């Protein structure tokens, strides 16, 4: 089994020059966690995840304080709204660098990349870099377990 | 003559490279020190034995001892506890918060290394400000400026003080008598200046719901290892009793600090000794050692004697005027370059002036005040400044060089002016 056999092909993506507001609406309407970011030629140029979006309102202290055991109430940051300037800018400003697999790669190869990157989904591209699908860790994981010989023992 | 030109050349190139910040300062100092030994050996004015003699092990030992005590304390959550605790006491009132955080940072940094203090208190400051919904910049800047200022007051508060104490033979108590009173007044002036400069931020009202959130913080939960805190605190207290009674027990401060750190290590017995020792700032110790070797080379080549000659011949000024000039010249230099190389370079010059019959005790204190207060002037003036700036760069309100010039520079100018006035007054009223 290769990636092509387990990936989803009906994938929502977003162009790199589109605004963060549009991405936010897509996440909300489609209830998804990952949006591949593409250029005009539909080539993969980045990945936008829910984490990238949430960083917009994430408190700064999350980056500098080691643990939050002593903070039962986040105070002013609980209801923090994003600044207008943070929403009205292209998604390429906040996207992550693209991590991808090619459609004919093995499942274990994809699983290894997901494990390293600590991400939940991975875009699938053709040989020339065009986005062709998206594989989630559930797609890849169950695809791999399916190949195990569970009846042997 | 050629020896003097070559050794001065090495030293100036090293200082320029340190100033340019293109290469790490420890690497620059280490390379230049070895170059000084090599060149000195072949030119016949310096060698390895003389280089080792030039290293002031009293300074290195005191620094190492205090660094080990801090390294043991670092992971315990003690510093975070203090910051959260004063945050709660402030009841979310901006001015009170500024004064309390500034006071805690200063008091801790008078006892321990102020870089570590700032590294551990500044993140909690960012947290408190975000919970309150206020800008953290005034608080971060004040912590650096006030801890720099307060550090001048004790022998172990600031690395230049350790160097000066060792070279001049000043005791811990000398600092309490001659430096602390001046620093005490200057610190309050610095606080007042900050209060004025940040009046817009500090006069904003804080939402009552956010103040309640701050009151819910649980300082006790920030503590991870109470047992170690108590043990290290006991050893720090013993070390300070040792420093205070130096004249009775006749032990060098380095012996006291190293003994207390050894006992603390034995008592705490950290599971991962290597992790603890990684917290010791070895790069700083190497930097100091290398600077001693370099300045030793200058001394052996006869550069410092020449310099002292020039100063003495050209000196028609009374000591107190020379002292005030020194405060300002050293302060301006410390604002631009690290104050440690400046102090290490000036120490032998002052010592040779002493050999020529000049009254040098006031000059030592002028060096301490200039080196300490000068660091407030620019964003790169002291390590604490660099630390709060780089931490703030991980937030939405980074501290910029221009902000520092608007807030830090006035503090430096005010503190140097006040310190100069008090210095002159102290000289005539009590004498140094």
Coordinates of C-alpha atoms in Angstrom, one line a residue:
Chain A
X1 CA 0.0 0.0 0.0
X2 CA 1.3 3.5 -0.8
X3 CA 0.1 6.9 0.1
X4 CA -2.1 7.3 -2.9
X5 CA -4.3 4.4 -1.6
X6 CA -5.2 6.0 1.7
X7 CA -5.1 9.7 1.1
X8 CA -8.1 12.0 0.7
X9 CA -8.3 13.6 -2.7
X10 CA -11.2 16.0 -2.0
X11 CA -9.0 18.5 -0.2
X12 CA -9.6 22.1 0.8
X13 CA -6.6 24.4 0.2
X14 CA -5.9 28.1 0.2
X15 CA -3.9 30.4 -2.0
X16 CA -0.8 32.0 -0.4
X17 CA -2.0 35.5 -1.1
X18 CA -5.5 35.0 0.5
X19 CA -6.3 36.6 3.8
X20 CA -6.2 35.0 7.2
X21 CA -9.9 35.8 7.6
X22 CA -10.7 33.6 4.7
X23 CA -8.6 30.8 6.2
X24 CA -10.4 31.2 9.5
X25 CA -13.8 30.9 7.8
X26 CA -12.7 27.7 6.0
X27 CA -11.5 26.1 9.3
X28 CA -14.8 27.0 10.9
X29 CA -17.1 25.9 8.1
X30 CA -15.3 22.7 7.1
X31 CA -14.3 21.8 10.7
X32 CA -10.8 20.9 9.6
X33 CA -7.3 21.1 11.2
X34 CA -5.0 21.6 8.3
X35 CA -5.1 23.7 5.1
X36 CA -2.4 23.1 2.5
X37 CA -1.3 26.5 1.1
X38 CA -0.7 26.6 -2.7
X39 CA 0.4 29.1 -5.3
X40 CA -1.3 30.1 -8.6
X41 CA -0.1 26.8 -10.2
X42 CA -1.6 24.8 -7.4
X43 CA 2.0 23.9 -6.2
X44 CA 2.3 23.3 -2.4
X45 CA 4.1 26.3 -0.8
X46 CA 3.2 25.9 2.9
X47 CA 0.9 24.5 5.5
X48 CA -1.6 26.3 7.6
X49 CA -2.7 24.5 10.7
X50 CA -5.1 25.4 13.5
X51 CA -2.1 25.9 15.7
X52 CA -0.7 28.6 13.3
X53 CA -4.1 30.3 13.6
X54 CA -4.3 30.1 17.4
X55 CA -0.8 31.6 17.7
X56 CA -2.5 34.9 16.8
X57 CA -4.2 35.1 20.2
X58 CA -1.9 32.9 22.2
X59 CA -0.5 34.8 25.2
X60 CA 3.2 35.7 24.9
X61 CA 4.1 34.1 28.3
X62 CA 3.4 30.7 26.8
X63 CA 6.8 31.2 24.9
X64 CA 8.7 32.2 28.0
X65 CA 7.2 30.5 31.1
X66 CA 8.0 26.8 31.6
X67 CA 4.9 25.6 33.3
X68 CA 1.4 27.0 34.1
X69 CA 0.7 25.1 37.3
X70 CA 0.4 28.2 39.3
X71 CA -1.9 30.1 37.0
X72 CA -5.6 29.1 37.6
X73 CA -7.0 32.1 35.7
X74 CA -5.5 33.6 32.6
X75 CA -7.1 37.0 33.2
X76 CA -7.0 39.5 30.4
X77 CA -5.8 36.9 27.8
X78 CA -8.8 34.7 28.2
X79 CA -10.9 36.9 26.0
X80 CA -8.2 38.3 23.8
X81 CA -9.4 39.3 20.3
X82 CA -7.0 39.3 17.4
X83 CA -5.9 42.7 16.1
X84 CA -7.4 43.7 12.8
X85 CA -3.9 43.9 11.2
X86 CA -3.3 40.2 12.2
X87 CA -6.4 39.0 10.4
X88 CA -6.1 41.1 7.3
X89 CA -2.8 39.8 6.0
X90 CA -2.0 37.0 3.6
X91 CA -1.8 33.5 5.0
X92 CA 1.8 33.2 3.8
X93 CA 2.8 35.4 6.8
X94 CA 1.7 32.8 9.3
X95 CA 2.0 29.5 7.5
X96 CA 4.5 26.8 8.3
X97 CA 7.1 25.6 5.8
X98 CA 5.7 22.8 3.7
X99 CA 6.3 19.2 4.9
X100 CA 4.9 16.7 2.3
X101 CA 4.9 13.2 0.9
X102 CA 4.7 12.2 -2.7
X103 CA 1.8 10.0 -3.7
X104 CA 3.9 6.9 -4.4
X105 CA 5.8 6.9 -1.1
X106 CA 5.3 4.2 1.5
X107 CA 3.0 4.6 4.5
X108 CA 5.8 4.0 7.0
X109 CA 7.8 6.8 5.4
X110 CA 4.8 9.2 5.8
X111 CA 4.3 8.0 9.4
X112 CA 8.0 8.6 10.2
X113 CA 7.7 12.2 8.9
X114 CA 4.5 12.9 10.9
X115 CA 6.1 11.5 14.0
X116 CA 9.1 13.8 13.5
X117 CA 7.0 16.9 12.7
X118 CA 4.4 16.3 15.4
X119 CA 1.7 17.1 13.0
X120 CA -1.7 15.4 12.4
X121 CA -2.0 15.7 8.6
X122 CA 0.4 15.7 5.7
X123 CA -0.2 17.1 2.2
X124 CA 0.5 14.8 -0.7
X125 CA 2.0 16.1 -3.9
X126 CA 2.8 14.7 -7.4
X127 CA 6.3 14.5 -8.7
X128 CA 6.2 18.2 -9.9
X129 CA 5.0 19.5 -6.5
X130 CA 1.3 19.9 -7.4
X131 CA -1.1 19.3 -4.5
X132 CA -3.0 16.1 -5.1
X133 CA -4.3 15.1 -1.7
X134 CA -4.0 15.1 2.1
X135 CA -3.3 12.1 4.4
X136 CA -4.2 12.3 8.1
X137 CA -2.4 10.3 10.8
X138 CA -5.5 8.2 11.1
X139 CA -5.5 7.4 7.4
X140 CA -1.8 6.5 7.5
X141 CA -1.9 4.8 10.9
X142 CA -4.9 2.6 10.2
X143 CA -3.5 1.9 6.7
X144 CA -0.3 0.5 8.3
X145 CA -2.1 -1.5 11.0
X146 CA -4.3 -3.0 8.3
X147 CA -1.1 -4.6 6.9
X148 CA -0.3 -6.3 10.2
X149 CA -0.9 -10.1 10.3
X150 CA -3.2 -10.0 13.4
X151 CA -4.5 -13.5 13.0
X152 CA -1.1 -15.1 13.1
X153 CA -0.9 -15.5 16.9
Chain B
X1 CA 58.6 50.2 22.3
X2 CA 57.7 47.6 19.6
X3 CA 56.4 45.3 22.4
X4 CA 54.1 48.0 23.7
X5 CA 52.7 48.7 20.2
X6 CA 52.1 45.0 19.5
X7 CA 50.5 44.2 22.8
X8 CA 48.3 47.3 22.7
X9 CA 47.4 46.4 19.1
X10 CA 46.2 42.9 20.2
X11 CA 44.2 44.4 23.0
X12 CA 42.5 47.1 20.9
X13 CA 41.6 44.7 18.1
X14 CA 40.1 42.4 20.7
X15 CA 38.0 45.2 22.2
X16 CA 36.9 46.3 18.8
X17 CA 35.8 42.7 17.9
X18 CA 34.0 42.4 21.2
X19 CA 32.3 45.7 20.6
X20 CA 31.3 44.8 17.0
X21 CA 29.5 41.7 18.4
X22 CA 30.3 39.8 15.2
X23 CA 32.2 37.1 17.2
X24 CA 31.3 35.9 20.6
X25 CA 33.2 37.9 23.2
X26 CA 34.6 34.8 25.0
X27 CA 36.0 33.4 21.7
X28 CA 37.6 36.8 21.0
X29 CA 39.1 37.1 24.4
X30 CA 40.3 33.5 24.5
X31 CA 42.0 33.8 21.1
X32 CA 43.5 37.2 21.9
X33 CA 44.9 35.9 25.2
X34 CA 46.6 33.0 23.5
X35 CA 47.9 35.3 20.8
X36 CA 49.3 37.6 23.6
X37 CA 51.2 34.7 25.1
X38 CA 52.6 33.5 21.8
X39 CA 53.7 37.0 20.7
X40 CA 55.0 37.8 24.2
X41 CA 57.0 34.6 24.3
X42 CA 58.7 35.2 21.0
X43 CA 59.3 38.9 21.7
X44 CA 60.5 38.1 25.2
X45 CA 58.0 40.1 27.4
X46 CA 55.5 37.4 28.3
X47 CA 55.1 33.7 28.7
X48 CA 52.7 31.1 30.1
X49 CA 54.0 31.3 33.7
X50 CA 53.5 35.1 33.7
X51 CA 50.1 34.6 32.2
X52 CA 49.0 32.3 34.9
X53 CA 50.3 34.7 37.5
X54 CA 48.2 37.4 35.9
X55 CA 44.9 35.5 36.4
X56 CA 43.2 36.7 39.6
X57 CA 41.9 33.4 41.0
X58 CA 40.3 35.2 43.9
X59 CA 37.8 36.8 41.4
X60 CA 37.3 33.5 39.5
X61 CA 36.8 31.6 42.7
X62 CA 34.2 34.0 44.1
X63 CA 32.4 34.0 40.8
X64 CA 32.4 30.2 40.5
X65 CA 31.3 29.7 44.0
X66 CA 28.3 32.1 43.6
X67 CA 27.5 30.6 40.2
X68 CA 27.3 27.1 41.7
X69 CA 24.9 28.3 44.4
X70 CA 22.7 30.0 41.8
X71 CA 22.9 26.9 39.5
X72 CA 21.5 24.8 42.4
X73 CA 18.7 27.4 43.0
X74 CA 17.8 27.9 39.3
X75 CA 15.5 24.9 38.7
X76 CA 13.8 25.1 42.1
X77 CA 11.2 27.7 41.1
X78 CA 12.3 30.0 43.9
X79 CA 12.7 33.1 41.7
X80 CA 9.4 32.5 40.0
X81 CA 7.8 32.2 43.5
X82 CA 9.2 35.6 44.5
X83 CA 7.9 37.3 41.3
X84 CA 4.4 35.8 41.6
X85 CA 4.3 36.6 45.3
X86 CA 5.1 40.3 44.8
X87 CA 2.7 40.4 41.8
X88 CA -0.1 39.4 44.1
X89 CA 1.0 41.8 46.8
X90 CA 0.8 44.6 44.2
X91 CA -2.9 44.0 43.9
X92 CA -2.5 44.8 40.2
X93 CA -1.7 48.5 40.8
X94 CA 0.9 49.4 38.1
X95 CA 3.1 51.7 40.1
X96 CA 3.1 49.3 43.1
X97 CA 3.9 46.4 40.7
X98 CA 6.8 48.4 39.2
X99 CA 8.3 49.2 42.6
X100 CA 7.8 45.7 44.0
X101 CA 9.2 43.9 41.0
X102 CA 12.1 46.4 40.8
X103 CA 12.8 46.0 44.5
X104 CA 12.8 42.2 44.4
X105 CA 15.0 42.0 41.3
X106 CA 17.4 44.5 42.9
X107 CA 17.6 42.8 46.3
X108 CA 18.1 39.4 44.7
X109 CA 20.7 40.7 42.3
X110 CA 22.6 42.4 45.1
X111 CA 23.1 38.9 46.5
X112 CA 23.2 36.7 43.4
X113 CA 24.2 37.2 39.8
X114 CA 21.8 39.7 38.3
X115 CA 21.6 38.1 34.9
X116 CA 20.2 34.9 36.4
X117 CA 17.8 37.0 38.5
X118 CA 16.5 38.8 35.4
X119 CA 16.4 35.6 33.3
X120 CA 14.1 34.0 35.8
X121 CA 12.0 37.0 37.0
X122 CA 11.4 38.6 33.6
X123 CA 9.2 35.7 32.1
X124 CA 7.0 35.9 35.2
X125 CA 6.8 39.6 34.7
X126 CA 5.5 39.1 31.1
X127 CA 3.0 36.7 32.5
X128 CA 1.7 39.0 35.2
X129 CA 1.4 41.9 32.7
X130 CA -0.5 39.8 30.3
X131 CA -2.9 38.6 32.9
X132 CA -3.5 42.2 33.9
X133 CA -3.8 43.3 30.2
X134 CA -1.0 45.8 30.4
X135 CA 2.3 46.5 28.5
X136 CA 5.3 44.6 30.0
X137 CA 7.9 47.0 28.6
X138 CA 8.1 49.4 31.5
X139 CA 8.5 46.6 34.0
X140 CA 11.1 44.6 32.0
X141 CA 13.2 47.8 31.4
X142 CA 12.9 48.8 35.1
X143 CA 14.0 45.4 36.3
X144 CA 17.2 45.5 34.2
X145 CA 17.9 49.2 35.1
X146 CA 17.2 48.9 38.8
X147 CA 19.1 45.6 39.2
X148 CA 22.1 47.1 37.4
X149 CA 21.9 50.1 39.7
X150 CA 21.4 48.1 42.9
X151 CA 24.2 45.7 42.0
X152 CA 26.8 48.4 42.5
X153 CA 26.0 48.4 46.2
X154 CA 27.5 45.1 47.2
X155 CA 30.8 43.3 46.5
X156 CA 29.1 40.4 44.9
X157 CA 26.3 42.3 43.2
X158 CA 28.2 43.1 40.0
X159 CA 31.3 41.4 38.4
X160 CA 33.3 44.7 38.2
X161 CA 32.9 45.0 42.0
X162 CA 34.4 41.6 42.5
X163 CA 37.3 42.6 40.3
X164 CA 37.8 45.9 42.1
X165 CA 37.5 44.4 45.5
X166 CA 40.1 41.8 44.7
X167 CA 42.5 44.4 43.2
X168 CA 42.0 47.1 45.8
X169 CA 41.8 44.8 48.7
X170 CA 38.3 46.1 49.6
X171 CA 36.2 43.9 51.9
X172 CA 32.5 43.1 51.7
X173 CA 32.0 45.6 54.5
X174 CA 33.9 48.4 52.6
X175 CA 31.2 48.1 49.9
X176 CA 28.5 48.4 52.6
X177 CA 30.1 51.5 54.0
X178 CA 31.4 53.4 50.9
X179 CA 29.2 52.2 48.0
X180 CA 25.8 51.1 49.4
X181 CA 24.7 54.5 50.8
X182 CA 25.4 56.2 47.5
X183 CA 23.8 53.4 45.6
X184 CA 20.8 53.5 47.9
X185 CA 20.0 57.2 47.1
X186 CA 20.9 56.7 43.4
X187 CA 18.5 53.7 43.2
X188 CA 15.6 55.8 44.5
X189 CA 16.4 58.5 42.0
X190 CA 16.5 55.9 39.2
X191 CA 13.1 54.6 40.4
X192 CA 11.6 58.1 40.4
X193 CA 13.0 58.7 36.9
X194 CA 11.4 55.5 35.6
X195 CA 8.1 56.4 37.3
X196 CA 8.2 59.8 35.5
X197 CA 9.4 58.4 32.1
X198 CA 6.7 55.7 32.1
X199 CA 3.9 57.9 33.6
X200 CA 1.6 57.2 30.7
X201 CA 1.7 53.4 31.0
X202 CA 1.7 53.5 34.8
X203 CA -1.4 55.7 35.1
X204 CA -3.7 53.5 33.1
X205 CA -6.4 51.8 35.1
X206 CA -6.4 48.0 35.2
X207 CA -9.6 46.0 34.7
X208 CA -10.9 44.7 38.1
X209 CA -11.6 41.3 36.6
X210 CA -8.0 41.0 35.6
X211 CA -6.8 42.0 39.0
X212 CA -9.0 39.2 40.5
X213 CA -7.3 36.8 38.1
X214 CA -3.9 38.0 39.3
X215 CA -5.0 37.4 42.9
X216 CA -5.9 33.8 42.1
X217 CA -2.2 33.0 41.2
X218 CA -0.7 30.4 43.5
X219 CA 2.9 31.2 44.2
X220 CA 3.4 28.0 46.2
X221 CA 2.7 26.0 43.1
X222 CA 5.6 27.7 41.3
X223 CA 7.9 26.0 43.8
X224 CA 9.3 22.7 42.5
X225 CA 11.8 21.7 45.1
X226 CA 11.4 23.3 48.6
X227 CA 14.0 21.1 50.1
X228 CA 16.8 22.4 47.8
X229 CA 15.6 26.0 48.3
X230 CA 16.0 25.8 52.0
X231 CA 19.5 24.1 51.8
X232 CA 20.8 26.6 49.3
X233 CA 19.3 29.6 51.2
X234 CA 21.1 28.4 54.3
X235 CA 24.4 28.2 52.5
X236 CA 23.9 31.6 50.9
X237 CA 23.2 33.1 54.3
X238 CA 26.3 31.4 55.7
X239 CA 28.4 32.7 52.8
X240 CA 27.2 36.3 53.5
X241 CA 27.9 35.9 57.3
X242 CA 31.4 34.8 56.1
X243 CA 31.8 37.9 53.9
X244 CA 30.6 40.2 56.7
X245 CA 33.1 38.7 59.1
X246 CA 36.0 38.5 56.7
X247 CA 38.1 40.6 59.0
X248 CA 37.6 38.2 61.9
X249 CA 37.9 34.9 60.1
X250 CA 40.7 36.1 57.7
X251 CA 39.3 34.1 54.8
X252 CA 39.3 35.4 51.2
X253 CA 35.8 35.8 49.8
X254 CA 36.6 33.2 47.1
X255 CA 37.4 30.6 49.8
X256 CA 34.2 31.4 51.6
X257 CA 32.1 31.2 48.4
X258 CA 33.8 28.0 47.1
X259 CA 33.4 26.4 50.5
X260 CA 29.7 27.2 50.8
X261 CA 29.1 26.0 47.2
X262 CA 31.0 22.8 47.9
X263 CA 28.9 22.2 51.1
X264 CA 25.7 23.0 49.2
X265 CA 26.6 20.6 46.4
X266 CA 27.3 17.9 49.0
X267 CA 24.1 18.6 50.9
X268 CA 21.8 18.8 47.9
X269 CA 23.6 16.2 45.8
X270 CA 21.7 17.0 42.6
X271 CA 20.7 13.9 40.6
X272 CA 22.1 15.3 37.4
X273 CA 25.3 17.0 38.4
X274 CA 26.1 17.8 34.8
X275 CA 22.8 19.6 34.3
X276 CA 23.6 21.7 37.4
X277 CA 27.1 22.5 36.3
X278 CA 25.7 23.4 32.8
X279 CA 24.0 26.3 34.6
X280 CA 27.4 27.7 35.6
X281 CA 28.4 30.4 33.2
X282 CA 31.7 28.8 32.1
X283 CA 31.9 31.2 29.2
X284 CA 32.0 34.2 31.6
X285 CA 34.7 32.5 33.7
X286 CA 36.8 31.9 30.6
X287 CA 36.2 35.4 29.4
X288 CA 37.4 36.8 32.7
X289 CA 40.5 34.5 32.7
X290 CA 41.4 35.5 29.2
X291 CA 41.0 39.2 29.9
X292 CA 43.4 38.8 32.9
X293 CA 45.9 37.1 30.6
X294 CA 45.6 39.9 28.0
X295 CA 45.9 42.7 30.5
X296 CA 48.8 40.8 32.1
X297 CA 50.5 41.0 28.7
X298 CA 49.9 44.8 28.5
X299 CA 51.4 45.2 32.0
X300 CA 54.5 43.1 31.2
X301 CA 55.1 45.0 28.0
X302 CA 55.1 48.2 30.0
X303 CA 52.0 49.7 28.4
X304 CA 50.2 50.3 31.6
X305 CA 53.2 52.0 33.3
X306 CA 53.5 54.2 30.3
X307 CA 49.8 55.1 30.5
X308 CA 50.0 55.8 34.3
X309 CA 53.1 58.0 33.6
X310 CA 51.1 60.0 31.1
X311 CA 48.2 60.4 33.5
X312 CA 50.5 61.5 36.3
X313 CA 52.4 64.0 34.2
X314 CA 49.3 65.5 32.8
X315 CA 47.6 65.5 36.1
X316 CA 47.2 68.8 37.8
X317 CA 43.7 67.9 38.9
X318 CA 42.8 67.1 42.4
X319 CA 41.8 63.4 43.0
X320 CA 38.1 64.2 43.5
X321 CA 37.9 65.9 40.1
X322 CA 39.8 63.0 38.5
X323 CA 37.3 60.7 40.2
X324 CA 34.3 62.5 38.8
X325 CA 35.9 62.5 35.3
X326 CA 36.5 58.8 35.8
X327 CA 32.9 58.1 36.7
X328 CA 31.7 59.7 33.4
X329 CA 34.4 58.4 31.1
X330 CA 34.0 54.8 32.4
X331 CA 30.2 55.2 32.3
X332 CA 30.2 56.2 28.7
X333 CA 32.6 53.5 27.8
X334 CA 30.5 50.9 29.7
X335 CA 27.4 52.0 27.9
X336 CA 29.1 51.2 24.6
X337 CA 31.3 48.2 25.5
X338 CA 31.0 45.5 28.1
X339 CA 32.1 46.9 31.5
X340 CA 34.2 43.9 32.4
X341 CA 37.1 44.4 29.9
X342 CA 37.1 48.1 30.8
X343 CA 37.4 47.4 34.5
X344 CA 40.1 44.7 34.0
X345 CA 42.0 47.2 31.8
X346 CA 41.8 50.1 34.2
X347 CA 42.6 48.1 37.4
X348 CA 46.4 47.9 36.6
X349 CA 46.4 51.6 35.6
X350 CA 44.9 52.7 38.9
X351 CA 47.3 50.3 40.7
X352 CA 50.3 51.9 39.0
X353 CA 49.0 55.3 39.9
X354 CA 49.0 54.2 43.5
X355 CA 52.6 53.2 43.1
X356 CA 53.4 56.7 42.1
X357 CA 51.9 58.2 45.2
X358 CA 48.5 59.2 43.9
X359 CA 45.6 58.7 46.4
X360 CA 43.7 55.9 44.7
X361 CA 40.9 54.7 47.0
X362 CA 38.5 57.3 45.6
X363 CA 39.4 56.3 42.1
X364 CA 38.5 52.6 42.8
X365 CA 35.0 53.8 43.9
X366 CA 34.7 56.0 40.9
X367 CA 35.5 53.0 38.7
X368 CA 32.8 50.9 40.4
X369 CA 30.2 53.7 40.0
X370 CA 31.0 54.4 36.4
X371 CA 31.1 50.7 35.4
X372 CA 27.9 50.0 37.2
X373 CA 25.7 52.9 36.3
X374 CA 27.1 53.3 32.8
X375 CA 25.6 49.9 31.8
X376 CA 22.1 51.4 31.9
X377 CA 22.7 53.7 29.0
X378 CA 22.2 51.4 26.0
X379 CA 20.5 48.3 25.1
X380 CA 23.8 46.4 25.0
X381 CA 25.3 48.2 28.0
X382 CA 24.9 45.3 30.4
X383 CA 24.0 41.6 30.1
X384 CA 20.8 42.2 32.0
X385 CA 19.7 44.7 29.3
X386 CA 20.5 42.2 26.6
X387 CA 18.5 39.5 28.4
X388 CA 15.3 41.5 28.9
X389 CA 15.5 42.7 25.4
X390 CA 15.9 39.3 23.9
X391 CA 13.0 38.0 26.1
X392 CA 10.8 40.9 25.0
X393 CA 11.6 40.0 21.4
X394 CA 9.5 36.8 21.9
X395 CA 6.5 39.0 22.8
X396 CA 4.3 41.3 20.8
X397 CA 5.9 44.4 22.4
X398 CA 9.7 44.0 21.8
X399 CA 12.0 46.5 23.4
X400 CA 13.8 48.5 20.7
X401 CA 17.1 50.4 20.8
X402 CA 15.2 53.6 20.4
X403 CA 12.9 52.9 23.3
X404 CA 16.0 52.1 25.4
X405 CA 17.6 55.4 24.4
X406 CA 14.4 57.2 25.5
X407 CA 14.1 55.4 28.8
X408 CA 17.5 53.9 29.7
X409 CA 19.7 56.7 28.7
X410 CA 18.0 59.3 30.9
X411 CA 18.3 56.9 33.8
X412 CA 22.0 56.5 33.1
X413 CA 22.5 60.3 32.9
X414 CA 20.5 60.9 36.1
X415 CA 22.1 58.2 38.1
X416 CA 25.6 59.3 37.0
X417 CA 24.8 62.9 37.9
X418 CA 23.4 62.0 41.3
X419 CA 26.3 59.6 42.0
X420 CA 28.9 62.2 41.0
X421 CA 27.3 64.7 43.4
X422 CA 27.1 62.2 46.2
X423 CA 30.7 61.1 45.4
X424 CA 32.0 64.6 45.9
X425 CA 30.0 65.1 49.0
X426 CA 31.1 61.8 50.5
X427 CA 34.7 62.6 49.6
X428 CA 34.7 65.9 51.5
X429 CA 32.4 64.8 54.4
X430 CA 33.7 61.4 55.2
X431 CA 36.6 60.6 52.8
X432 CA 36.9 57.3 50.9

